mmCIF file of N, CA and C in Angstrom:
data_model
loop_
_atom_site.group_PDB
_atom_site.id
_atom_site.type_symbol
_atom_site.label_atom_id
_atom_site.label_comp_id
_atom_site.label_asym_id
_atom_site.label_seq_id
_atom_site.Cartn_x
_atom_site.Cartn_y
_atom_site.Cartn_z
ATOM 1 N N MET A 389 11.923 1.152 -7.780
ATOM 2 C CA MET A 389 10.990 0.143 -7.332
ATOM 3 C C MET A 389 10.129 0.696 -6.195
ATOM 4 N N PHE A 390 10.760 1.233 -5.143
ATOM 5 C CA PHE A 390 9.978 1.756 -4.031
ATOM 6 C C PHE A 390 9.225 3.015 -4.429
ATOM 7 N N ASN A 391 9.766 3.763 -5.385
ATOM 8 C CA ASN A 391 9.065 4.938 -5.865
ATOM 9 C C ASN A 391 7.779 4.543 -6.591
ATOM 10 N N ASP A 392 7.809 3.436 -7.311
ATOM 11 C CA ASP A 392 6.587 2.963 -7.971
ATOM 12 C C ASP A 392 5.547 2.523 -6.948
ATOM 13 N N MET A 393 5.983 1.852 -5.894
ATOM 14 C CA MET A 393 5.040 1.325 -4.911
ATOM 15 C C MET A 393 4.558 2.378 -3.918
ATOM 16 N N PHE A 394 5.452 3.238 -3.467
ATOM 17 C CA PHE A 394 5.107 4.151 -2.385
ATOM 18 C C PHE A 394 5.303 5.608 -2.749
ATOM 19 N N GLY A 395 5.527 5.904 -4.019
ATOM 20 C CA GLY A 395 5.713 7.281 -4.464
ATOM 21 C C GLY A 395 4.389 8.006 -4.590
ATOM 22 N N SER A 396 4.373 9.008 -5.420
ATOM 23 C CA SER A 396 3.200 9.851 -5.594
ATOM 24 C C SER A 396 2.024 9.068 -6.188
ATOM 25 N N PHE A 397 0.851 9.234 -5.580
ATOM 26 C CA PHE A 397 -0.360 8.612 -6.111
ATOM 27 C C PHE A 397 -0.870 9.349 -7.338
ATOM 28 N N SER A 398 -0.521 10.625 -7.457
ATOM 29 C CA SER A 398 -1.141 11.455 -8.480
ATOM 30 C C SER A 398 -0.390 11.492 -9.805
ATOM 31 N N SER A 399 0.747 10.802 -9.891
ATOM 32 C CA SER A 399 1.475 10.826 -11.156
ATOM 33 C C SER A 399 2.173 9.495 -11.377
ATOM 34 N N GLY A 400 2.565 9.277 -12.615
ATOM 35 C CA GLY A 400 3.314 8.079 -12.958
ATOM 36 C C GLY A 400 2.454 7.014 -13.598
ATOM 37 N N ALA A 401 3.122 6.164 -14.345
ATOM 38 C CA ALA A 401 2.467 5.039 -15.011
ATOM 39 C C ALA A 401 3.469 3.898 -15.065
ATOM 40 N N ILE A 402 2.957 2.676 -15.011
ATOM 41 C CA ILE A 402 3.834 1.505 -15.097
ATOM 42 C C ILE A 402 3.241 0.518 -16.090
ATOM 43 N N GLY A 403 4.118 -0.243 -16.701
ATOM 44 C CA GLY A 403 3.702 -1.235 -17.688
ATOM 45 C C GLY A 403 3.176 -2.508 -17.042
ATOM 46 N N ARG A 404 2.717 -3.412 -17.893
ATOM 47 C CA ARG A 404 2.118 -4.660 -17.408
ATOM 48 C C ARG A 404 3.094 -5.525 -16.630
ATOM 49 N N LEU A 405 4.266 -5.761 -17.196
ATOM 50 C CA LEU A 405 5.229 -6.651 -16.554
ATOM 51 C C LEU A 405 5.687 -6.098 -15.211
ATOM 52 N N ARG A 406 5.961 -4.809 -15.164
ATOM 53 C CA ARG A 406 6.380 -4.183 -13.906
ATOM 54 C C ARG A 406 5.257 -4.243 -12.873
ATOM 55 N N PHE A 407 4.008 -4.041 -13.310
ATOM 56 C CA PHE A 407 2.852 -4.114 -12.417
ATOM 57 C C PHE A 407 2.738 -5.505 -11.801
ATOM 58 N N VAL A 408 2.814 -6.523 -12.638
ATOM 59 C CA VAL A 408 2.705 -7.898 -12.138
ATOM 60 C C VAL A 408 3.853 -8.210 -11.179
ATOM 61 N N GLY A 409 5.066 -7.868 -11.574
ATOM 62 C CA GLY A 409 6.218 -8.160 -10.734
ATOM 63 C C GLY A 409 6.172 -7.462 -9.384
ATOM 64 N N LEU A 410 5.822 -6.192 -9.385
ATOM 65 C CA LEU A 410 5.803 -5.449 -8.120
ATOM 66 C C LEU A 410 4.667 -5.878 -7.206
ATOM 67 N N THR A 411 3.497 -6.198 -7.768
ATOM 68 C CA THR A 411 2.411 -6.657 -6.904
ATOM 69 C C THR A 411 2.732 -8.026 -6.309
ATOM 70 N N LEU A 412 3.352 -8.893 -7.094
ATOM 71 C CA LEU A 412 3.754 -10.187 -6.550
ATOM 72 C C LEU A 412 4.855 -10.023 -5.501
ATOM 73 N N LEU A 413 5.749 -9.083 -5.717
ATOM 74 C CA LEU A 413 6.801 -8.815 -4.742
ATOM 75 C C LEU A 413 6.219 -8.317 -3.418
ATOM 76 N N LEU A 414 5.214 -7.464 -3.482
ATOM 77 C CA LEU A 414 4.559 -6.996 -2.259
ATOM 78 C C LEU A 414 3.922 -8.154 -1.495
ATOM 79 N N GLY A 415 3.210 -9.009 -2.196
ATOM 80 C CA GLY A 415 2.587 -10.162 -1.545
ATOM 81 C C GLY A 415 3.608 -11.112 -0.959
ATOM 82 N N PHE A 416 4.677 -11.362 -1.703
ATOM 83 C CA PHE A 416 5.741 -12.240 -1.227
ATOM 84 C C PHE A 416 6.416 -11.656 0.011
ATOM 85 N N GLY A 417 6.635 -10.350 0.026
ATOM 86 C CA GLY A 417 7.227 -9.701 1.189
ATOM 87 C C GLY A 417 6.348 -9.827 2.420
ATOM 88 N N PHE A 418 5.027 -9.699 2.238
ATOM 89 C CA PHE A 418 4.101 -9.847 3.359
ATOM 90 C C PHE A 418 4.143 -11.270 3.918
ATOM 91 N N VAL A 419 4.190 -12.244 3.028
ATOM 92 C CA VAL A 419 4.294 -13.639 3.468
ATOM 93 C C VAL A 419 5.602 -13.868 4.219
ATOM 94 N N LEU A 420 6.688 -13.290 3.736
ATOM 95 C CA LEU A 420 7.973 -13.437 4.417
ATOM 96 C C LEU A 420 7.954 -12.844 5.823
ATOM 97 N N VAL A 421 7.286 -11.709 5.991
ATOM 98 C CA VAL A 421 7.170 -11.117 7.327
ATOM 99 C C VAL A 421 6.420 -12.074 8.255
ATOM 100 N N GLY A 422 5.327 -12.632 7.780
ATOM 101 C CA GLY A 422 4.570 -13.586 8.589
ATOM 102 C C GLY A 422 5.374 -14.826 8.925
ATOM 103 N N MET A 423 6.116 -15.328 7.944
ATOM 104 C CA MET A 423 6.947 -16.514 8.199
ATOM 105 C C MET A 423 8.066 -16.198 9.190
ATOM 106 N N ALA A 424 8.647 -15.008 9.101
ATOM 107 C CA ALA A 424 9.706 -14.621 10.034
ATOM 108 C C ALA A 424 9.155 -14.523 11.460
ATOM 109 N N LEU A 425 7.957 -13.980 11.594
ATOM 110 C CA LEU A 425 7.350 -13.907 12.927
ATOM 111 C C LEU A 425 7.054 -15.302 13.472
ATOM 112 N N GLY A 426 6.572 -16.185 12.618
ATOM 113 C CA GLY A 426 6.317 -17.560 13.048
ATOM 114 C C GLY A 426 7.591 -18.282 13.420
ATOM 115 N N ALA A 427 8.637 -18.087 12.643
ATOM 116 C CA ALA A 427 9.922 -18.710 12.957
ATOM 117 C C ALA A 427 10.473 -18.155 14.266
ATOM 118 N N GLY A 428 10.324 -16.861 14.474
ATOM 119 C CA GLY A 428 10.779 -16.257 15.727
ATOM 120 C C GLY A 428 10.034 -16.814 16.926
ATOM 121 N N ALA A 429 8.742 -17.023 16.780
ATOM 122 C CA ALA A 429 7.967 -17.603 17.877
ATOM 123 C C ALA A 429 8.407 -19.038 18.146
ATOM 124 N N GLY A 430 8.674 -19.791 17.077
ATOM 125 C CA GLY A 430 9.140 -21.169 17.257
ATOM 126 C C GLY A 430 10.507 -21.230 17.910
ATOM 127 N N ILE A 431 11.399 -20.350 17.520
ATOM 128 C CA ILE A 431 12.733 -20.307 18.125
ATOM 129 C C ILE A 431 12.633 -19.918 19.593
ATOM 130 N N PHE A 432 11.768 -18.955 19.892
ATOM 131 C CA PHE A 432 11.584 -18.530 21.281
ATOM 132 C C PHE A 432 11.093 -19.693 22.140
ATOM 133 N N GLU A 433 10.133 -20.441 21.624
ATOM 134 C CA GLU A 433 9.583 -21.558 22.391
ATOM 135 C C GLU A 433 10.604 -22.689 22.532
ATOM 136 N N ASN A 434 11.350 -22.989 21.474
ATOM 137 C CA ASN A 434 12.358 -24.057 21.540
ATOM 138 C C ASN A 434 13.545 -23.677 22.419
ATOM 139 N N ALA A 435 13.792 -22.390 22.582
ATOM 140 C CA ALA A 435 14.909 -21.947 23.415
ATOM 141 C C ALA A 435 14.548 -21.973 24.891
ATOM 142 N N GLY A 436 13.366 -22.396 25.204
ATOM 143 C CA GLY A 436 12.970 -22.498 26.602
ATOM 144 C C GLY A 436 12.087 -21.371 27.071
ATOM 145 N N GLY A 437 11.701 -20.484 26.178
ATOM 146 C CA GLY A 437 10.808 -19.390 26.558
ATOM 147 C C GLY A 437 9.423 -19.920 26.858
ATOM 148 N N ASP A 438 8.779 -19.316 27.805
ATOM 149 C CA ASP A 438 7.444 -19.743 28.199
ATOM 150 C C ASP A 438 6.414 -18.867 27.487
ATOM 151 N N PRO A 439 5.671 -19.429 26.561
ATOM 152 C CA PRO A 439 4.698 -18.619 25.832
ATOM 153 C C PRO A 439 3.580 -18.094 26.727
ATOM 154 N N GLU A 440 3.374 -18.712 27.888
ATOM 155 C CA GLU A 440 2.323 -18.252 28.792
ATOM 156 C C GLU A 440 2.678 -16.905 29.410
ATOM 157 N N THR A 441 3.928 -16.725 29.798
ATOM 158 C CA THR A 441 4.314 -15.485 30.467
ATOM 159 C C THR A 441 4.650 -14.381 29.480
ATOM 160 N N ALA A 442 5.285 -14.715 28.368
ATOM 161 C CA ALA A 442 5.689 -13.690 27.402
ATOM 162 C C ALA A 442 4.724 -13.590 26.234
ATOM 163 N N GLY A 443 3.708 -14.423 26.209
ATOM 164 C CA GLY A 443 2.811 -14.487 25.061
ATOM 165 C C GLY A 443 2.088 -13.197 24.752
ATOM 166 N N ALA A 444 1.602 -12.493 25.789
ATOM 167 C CA ALA A 444 0.828 -11.273 25.539
ATOM 168 C C ALA A 444 1.712 -10.184 24.930
ATOM 169 N N GLY A 445 2.894 -10.009 25.482
ATOM 170 C CA GLY A 445 3.787 -8.972 24.966
ATOM 171 C C GLY A 445 4.276 -9.280 23.571
ATOM 172 N N LEU A 446 4.703 -10.518 23.350
ATOM 173 C CA LEU A 446 5.181 -10.902 22.019
ATOM 174 C C LEU A 446 4.048 -10.914 21.006
ATOM 175 N N GLY A 447 2.880 -11.316 21.436
ATOM 176 C CA GLY A 447 1.728 -11.330 20.542
ATOM 177 C C GLY A 447 1.352 -9.936 20.070
ATOM 178 N N MET A 448 1.435 -8.964 20.975
ATOM 179 C CA MET A 448 1.116 -7.588 20.599
ATOM 180 C C MET A 448 2.155 -7.020 19.641
ATOM 181 N N VAL A 449 3.425 -7.349 19.876
ATOM 182 C CA VAL A 449 4.480 -6.892 18.971
ATOM 183 C C VAL A 449 4.286 -7.512 17.587
ATOM 184 N N ALA A 450 4.007 -8.817 17.544
ATOM 185 C CA ALA A 450 3.783 -9.491 16.262
ATOM 186 C C ALA A 450 2.566 -8.916 15.549
ATOM 187 N N LEU A 451 1.515 -8.645 16.303
ATOM 188 C CA LEU A 451 0.309 -8.060 15.716
ATOM 189 C C LEU A 451 0.604 -6.675 15.145
ATOM 190 N N LEU A 452 1.370 -5.890 15.870
ATOM 191 C CA LEU A 452 1.725 -4.556 15.391
ATOM 192 C C LEU A 452 2.580 -4.629 14.131
ATOM 193 N N ILE A 453 3.523 -5.557 14.104
ATOM 194 C CA ILE A 453 4.366 -5.727 12.916
ATOM 195 C C ILE A 453 3.522 -6.142 11.717
ATOM 196 N N MET A 454 2.617 -7.077 11.904
ATOM 197 C CA MET A 454 1.758 -7.523 10.802
ATOM 198 C C MET A 454 0.815 -6.399 10.354
ATOM 199 N N LEU A 455 0.355 -5.585 11.295
ATOM 200 C CA LEU A 455 -0.513 -4.464 10.949
ATOM 201 C C LEU A 455 0.230 -3.449 10.087
ATOM 202 N N VAL A 456 1.452 -3.106 10.490
ATOM 203 C CA VAL A 456 2.254 -2.156 9.716
ATOM 204 C C VAL A 456 2.568 -2.733 8.329
ATOM 205 N N ALA A 457 2.936 -4.017 8.282
ATOM 206 C CA ALA A 457 3.233 -4.652 6.993
ATOM 207 C C ALA A 457 1.980 -4.706 6.115
ATOM 208 N N GLY A 458 0.834 -4.979 6.713
ATOM 209 C CA GLY A 458 -0.416 -5.027 5.956
ATOM 210 C C GLY A 458 -0.795 -3.681 5.373
ATOM 211 N N VAL A 459 -0.635 -2.623 6.160
ATOM 212 C CA VAL A 459 -0.931 -1.275 5.659
ATOM 213 C C VAL A 459 0.030 -0.916 4.523
ATOM 214 N N ALA A 460 1.294 -1.288 4.670
ATOM 215 C CA ALA A 460 2.273 -1.014 3.612
ATOM 216 C C ALA A 460 1.897 -1.742 2.321
ATOM 217 N N VAL A 461 1.442 -2.975 2.429
ATOM 218 C CA VAL A 461 1.030 -3.737 1.248
ATOM 219 C C VAL A 461 -0.193 -3.099 0.601
ATOM 220 N N ILE A 462 -1.156 -2.692 1.402
ATOM 221 C CA ILE A 462 -2.366 -2.072 0.856
ATOM 222 C C ILE A 462 -2.043 -0.764 0.148
ATOM 223 N N VAL A 463 -1.227 0.084 0.777
ATOM 224 C CA VAL A 463 -0.847 1.357 0.154
ATOM 225 C C VAL A 463 -0.081 1.100 -1.137
ATOM 226 N N GLY A 464 0.846 0.161 -1.100
ATOM 227 C CA GLY A 464 1.620 -0.164 -2.296
ATOM 228 C C GLY A 464 0.748 -0.698 -3.418
ATOM 229 N N GLN A 465 -0.175 -1.599 -3.086
ATOM 230 C CA GLN A 465 -1.069 -2.165 -4.104
ATOM 231 C C GLN A 465 -1.944 -1.086 -4.732
ATOM 232 N N LEU A 466 -2.529 -0.228 -3.895
ATOM 233 C CA LEU A 466 -3.404 0.811 -4.435
ATOM 234 C C LEU A 466 -2.631 1.798 -5.296
ATOM 235 N N ASN A 467 -1.403 2.105 -4.907
ATOM 236 C CA ASN A 467 -0.573 2.991 -5.715
ATOM 237 C C ASN A 467 -0.238 2.356 -7.063
ATOM 238 N N LEU A 468 0.092 1.073 -7.056
ATOM 239 C CA LEU A 468 0.388 0.381 -8.313
ATOM 240 C C LEU A 468 -0.841 0.299 -9.210
ATOM 241 N N VAL A 469 -2.004 0.050 -8.616
ATOM 242 C CA VAL A 469 -3.246 -0.001 -9.403
ATOM 243 C C VAL A 469 -3.530 1.364 -10.024
ATOM 244 N N ALA A 470 -3.328 2.428 -9.246
ATOM 245 C CA ALA A 470 -3.566 3.775 -9.780
ATOM 246 C C ALA A 470 -2.623 4.079 -10.940
ATOM 247 N N LYS A 471 -1.367 3.716 -10.811
ATOM 248 C CA LYS A 471 -0.402 3.988 -11.880
ATOM 249 C C LYS A 471 -0.680 3.137 -13.117
ATOM 250 N N ARG A 472 -1.097 1.903 -12.901
ATOM 251 C CA ARG A 472 -1.416 1.030 -14.036
ATOM 252 C C ARG A 472 -2.672 1.528 -14.748
ATOM 253 N N ALA A 473 -3.678 1.963 -13.987
ATOM 254 C CA ALA A 473 -4.890 2.510 -14.597
ATOM 255 C C ALA A 473 -4.564 3.759 -15.406
ATOM 256 N N ARG A 474 -3.669 4.582 -14.897
ATOM 257 C CA ARG A 474 -3.253 5.781 -15.610
ATOM 258 C C ARG A 474 -2.544 5.403 -16.914
ATOM 259 N N ASP A 475 -1.747 4.336 -16.884
ATOM 260 C CA ASP A 475 -1.040 3.884 -18.084
ATOM 261 C C ASP A 475 -2.019 3.399 -19.151
ATOM 262 N N ILE A 476 -3.079 2.735 -18.725
ATOM 263 C CA ILE A 476 -4.073 2.227 -19.668
ATOM 264 C C ILE A 476 -4.946 3.357 -20.210
ATOM 265 N N GLY A 477 -5.111 4.412 -19.406
ATOM 266 C CA GLY A 477 -5.972 5.517 -19.812
ATOM 267 C C GLY A 477 -7.322 5.470 -19.130
ATOM 268 N N TRP A 478 -7.461 4.654 -18.120
ATOM 269 C CA TRP A 478 -8.702 4.550 -17.365
ATOM 270 C C TRP A 478 -8.729 5.596 -16.271
ATOM 271 N N PRO A 479 -9.932 5.990 -15.821
ATOM 272 C CA PRO A 479 -10.007 6.917 -14.688
ATOM 273 C C PRO A 479 -9.469 6.240 -13.422
ATOM 274 N N VAL A 480 -8.627 6.934 -12.690
ATOM 275 C CA VAL A 480 -7.888 6.323 -11.583
ATOM 276 C C VAL A 480 -8.797 6.004 -10.392
ATOM 277 N N LEU A 481 -9.549 6.975 -9.911
ATOM 278 C CA LEU A 481 -10.331 6.769 -8.696
ATOM 279 C C LEU A 481 -11.367 5.651 -8.827
ATOM 280 N N PRO A 482 -12.178 5.617 -9.903
ATOM 281 C CA PRO A 482 -13.115 4.496 -10.018
ATOM 282 C C PRO A 482 -12.410 3.138 -10.128
ATOM 283 N N THR A 483 -11.274 3.102 -10.786
ATOM 284 C CA THR A 483 -10.534 1.842 -10.904
ATOM 285 C C THR A 483 -10.052 1.369 -9.539
ATOM 286 N N VAL A 484 -9.548 2.278 -8.731
ATOM 287 C CA VAL A 484 -9.065 1.912 -7.398
ATOM 288 C C VAL A 484 -10.226 1.454 -6.517
ATOM 289 N N VAL A 485 -11.359 2.138 -6.588
ATOM 290 C CA VAL A 485 -12.519 1.753 -5.776
ATOM 291 C C VAL A 485 -13.029 0.374 -6.196
ATOM 292 N N ILE A 486 -13.111 0.125 -7.485
ATOM 293 C CA ILE A 486 -13.548 -1.190 -7.959
ATOM 294 C C ILE A 486 -12.538 -2.256 -7.545
ATOM 295 N N TYR A 487 -11.250 -1.920 -7.566
ATOM 296 C CA TYR A 487 -10.204 -2.848 -7.138
ATOM 297 C C TYR A 487 -10.388 -3.262 -5.675
ATOM 298 N N LEU A 488 -10.850 -2.348 -4.849
ATOM 299 C CA LEU A 488 -11.057 -2.670 -3.436
ATOM 300 C C LEU A 488 -12.080 -3.785 -3.245
ATOM 301 N N PHE A 489 -13.062 -3.868 -4.143
ATOM 302 C CA PHE A 489 -14.110 -4.873 -4.008
ATOM 303 C C PHE A 489 -13.857 -6.138 -4.830
ATOM 304 N N PHE A 490 -13.185 -5.996 -5.945
ATOM 305 C CA PHE A 490 -12.956 -7.122 -6.856
ATOM 306 C C PHE A 490 -11.476 -7.235 -7.177
ATOM 307 N N SER A 491 -10.653 -7.414 -6.167
ATOM 308 C CA SER A 491 -9.197 -7.327 -6.303
ATOM 309 C C SER A 491 -8.638 -8.226 -7.388
ATOM 310 N N PHE A 492 -8.901 -9.518 -7.299
ATOM 311 C CA PHE A 492 -8.255 -10.444 -8.215
ATOM 312 C C PHE A 492 -8.692 -10.221 -9.654
ATOM 313 N N ILE A 493 -9.976 -9.969 -9.860
ATOM 314 C CA ILE A 493 -10.489 -9.775 -11.219
ATOM 315 C C ILE A 493 -9.877 -8.523 -11.842
ATOM 316 N N VAL A 494 -9.872 -7.420 -11.092
ATOM 317 C CA VAL A 494 -9.314 -6.173 -11.610
ATOM 318 C C VAL A 494 -7.809 -6.310 -11.810
ATOM 319 N N TRP A 495 -7.122 -6.984 -10.885
ATOM 320 C CA TRP A 495 -5.677 -7.190 -11.035
ATOM 321 C C TRP A 495 -5.381 -7.950 -12.317
ATOM 322 N N PHE A 496 -6.151 -8.986 -12.582
ATOM 323 C CA PHE A 496 -5.970 -9.796 -13.784
ATOM 324 C C PHE A 496 -6.202 -8.971 -15.042
ATOM 325 N N ILE A 497 -7.240 -8.137 -15.033
ATOM 326 C CA ILE A 497 -7.523 -7.278 -16.186
ATOM 327 C C ILE A 497 -6.393 -6.264 -16.385
ATOM 328 N N LEU A 498 -5.941 -5.649 -15.291
ATOM 329 C CA LEU A 498 -4.852 -4.672 -15.393
ATOM 330 C C LEU A 498 -3.568 -5.316 -15.889
ATOM 331 N N ALA A 499 -3.375 -6.584 -15.568
ATOM 332 C CA ALA A 499 -2.168 -7.280 -16.008
ATOM 333 C C ALA A 499 -2.223 -7.644 -17.487
ATOM 334 N N LEU A 500 -3.411 -7.728 -18.063
ATOM 335 C CA LEU A 500 -3.541 -8.159 -19.452
ATOM 336 C C LEU A 500 -3.745 -7.028 -20.454
ATOM 337 N N VAL A 501 -4.398 -5.946 -20.039
ATOM 338 C CA VAL A 501 -4.716 -4.866 -20.976
ATOM 339 C C VAL A 501 -3.453 -4.063 -21.271
ATOM 340 N N PRO A 502 -3.126 -3.876 -22.552
ATOM 341 C CA PRO A 502 -1.931 -3.088 -22.884
ATOM 342 C C PRO A 502 -2.148 -1.602 -22.581
ATOM 343 N N GLY A 503 -1.055 -0.914 -22.330
ATOM 344 C CA GLY A 503 -1.106 0.510 -22.041
ATOM 345 C C GLY A 503 -1.256 1.324 -23.309
ATOM 346 N N GLN A 504 -1.414 2.636 -23.148
ATOM 347 C CA GLN A 504 -1.508 3.523 -24.288
ATOM 348 C C GLN A 504 -0.147 3.671 -24.938
ATOM 349 N N GLN A 505 -0.128 3.868 -26.225
ATOM 350 C CA GLN A 505 1.127 3.970 -26.959
ATOM 351 C C GLN A 505 1.938 5.180 -26.486
ATOM 352 N N SER A 506 1.276 6.281 -26.176
ATOM 353 C CA SER A 506 2.014 7.480 -25.735
ATOM 354 C C SER A 506 2.701 7.250 -24.400
ATOM 355 N N ALA A 507 2.092 6.492 -23.504
ATOM 356 C CA ALA A 507 2.707 6.215 -22.198
ATOM 357 C C ALA A 507 3.855 5.216 -22.342
ATOM 358 N N GLN A 508 3.764 4.300 -23.310
ATOM 359 C CA GLN A 508 4.801 3.293 -23.476
ATOM 360 C C GLN A 508 6.059 3.896 -24.088
ATOM 361 N N SER A 509 5.911 4.886 -24.945
ATOM 362 C CA SER A 509 7.074 5.468 -25.592
ATOM 363 C C SER A 509 7.801 6.466 -24.700
ATOM 364 N N ALA A 510 7.144 6.923 -23.636
ATOM 365 C CA ALA A 510 7.772 7.907 -22.734
ATOM 366 C C ALA A 510 8.755 7.245 -21.794
#
């Protein structure tokens, strides 16, 4: 699973179902990180913490965590798109660049177009 998301950009192919599942898993994981940070802030405030005094430090830590999680999601998504494009037989770089501008449309197309028979049998 992690090899598909964060492994080599230059090799590998994944099928439609795996592509859909892994991209949804990445998005769900990002949402969970955000919810955990929000829950942590709520617990801190309910425990008597003063958001005025600790707000800057905690805010920077939360921002850094969300930044790292966001970069991980972007890298994972682009890697999955590249592998799915390779499975379909499309050129990888133009597909990834188009995905950057039209994410949902390209994701939907990649989820519906069947892969090449040679890649599916391997």
